[in-house]
Amino acid sequence: MNSRITFKALDTLFFRGSLPMQKGSFAPISLFPPPLSVIEGALCTAVLTQNVISFTAYKQGEAI
C-alpha cells in the first residue's frame, strides 16, 4: 500500500531586520564591536581556565 503524506503551508515565512513593526516602539541597538571590558573578561577567563585557576582564588588575589 502506497500512502502519500503532504504538507500544505498555512502561512509564508517572513524574514526582516530587527526594527520594530509599530511606530514608536523601542528598537534594539546592536553593540559591535563589543566594549573593551568584554574582550578583557573573555581573555581573562580563557587564561584562567587554561591554567586551571579558580575564579574565586583569582578574585581574592591568591592566584597571580
Short mmCIF file of C-alpha atoms in Angstrom, two decimals:
data_model
loop_
_atom_site.label_atom_id
_atom_site.label_comp_id
_atom_site.label_asym_id
_atom_site.label_seq_id
_atom_site.Cartn_x
_atom_site.Cartn_y
_atom_site.Cartn_z
CA MET A 1 0.00 0.00 0.00
CA ASN A 2 1.40 3.34 -1.03
CA SER A 3 0.40 6.30 1.07
CA ARG A 4 1.50 9.81 0.47
CA ILE A 5 1.74 12.50 3.13
CA THR A 6 1.71 16.12 2.05
CA PHE A 7 2.07 19.33 3.98
CA LYS A 8 0.33 22.49 2.98
CA ALA A 9 1.70 25.74 4.38
CA LEU A 10 -0.74 27.89 6.29
CA ASP A 11 1.43 30.99 6.19
CA THR A 12 4.54 32.30 4.48
CA LEU A 13 7.93 32.76 6.10
CA PHE A 14 8.68 36.40 6.76
CA PHE A 15 12.27 37.50 7.36
CA ARG A 16 13.17 41.09 8.14
CA GLY A 17 15.54 43.23 10.17
CA SER A 18 15.43 43.90 13.89
CA LEU A 19 13.46 47.14 13.65
CA PRO A 20 10.03 47.13 15.29
CA MET A 21 6.89 46.84 13.18
CA GLN A 22 4.95 49.50 15.11
CA LYS A 23 5.78 53.16 15.02
CA GLY A 24 7.27 54.49 18.26
CA SER A 25 8.39 51.07 19.59
CA PHE A 26 11.81 50.58 21.12
CA ALA A 27 14.43 49.40 18.63
CA PRO A 28 17.26 47.23 19.97
CA ILE A 29 20.71 48.69 19.41
CA SER A 30 23.50 46.40 18.27
CA LEU A 31 26.85 46.77 20.01
CA PHE A 32 29.60 45.86 17.58
CA PRO A 33 32.45 45.78 18.22
CA PRO A 34 31.93 44.87 21.88
CA PRO A 35 33.35 47.13 24.60
CA LEU A 36 36.93 46.53 25.71
CA SER A 37 35.74 45.28 29.10
CA VAL A 38 34.01 42.35 27.38
CA ILE A 39 37.14 41.43 25.44
CA GLU A 40 39.26 41.76 28.60
CA GLY A 41 36.89 39.48 30.51
CA ALA A 42 36.92 36.88 27.75
CA LEU A 43 40.72 36.84 27.64
CA CYS A 44 40.97 36.65 31.43
CA THR A 45 38.50 33.76 31.53
CA ALA A 46 40.42 31.90 28.82
CA VAL A 47 43.75 32.29 30.66
CA LEU A 48 42.26 31.19 33.98
CA THR A 49 40.59 28.10 32.53
CA GLN A 50 43.70 27.06 30.56
CA ASN A 51 45.86 27.31 33.70
CA VAL A 52 43.21 25.62 35.91
CA ILE A 53 42.90 28.58 38.29
CA SER A 54 39.62 29.02 40.14
CA PHE A 55 37.77 32.29 39.72
CA THR A 56 37.39 32.77 43.49
CA ALA A 57 41.15 32.39 44.03
CA TYR A 58 41.78 34.98 41.31
CA LYS A 59 39.24 37.40 42.77
CA GLN A 60 40.81 37.06 46.23
CA GLY A 61 44.29 37.74 44.81
CA GLU A 62 45.68 34.29 45.67
CA ALA A 63 46.49 33.29 42.09
CA ILE A 64 48.63 35.94 40.47
#
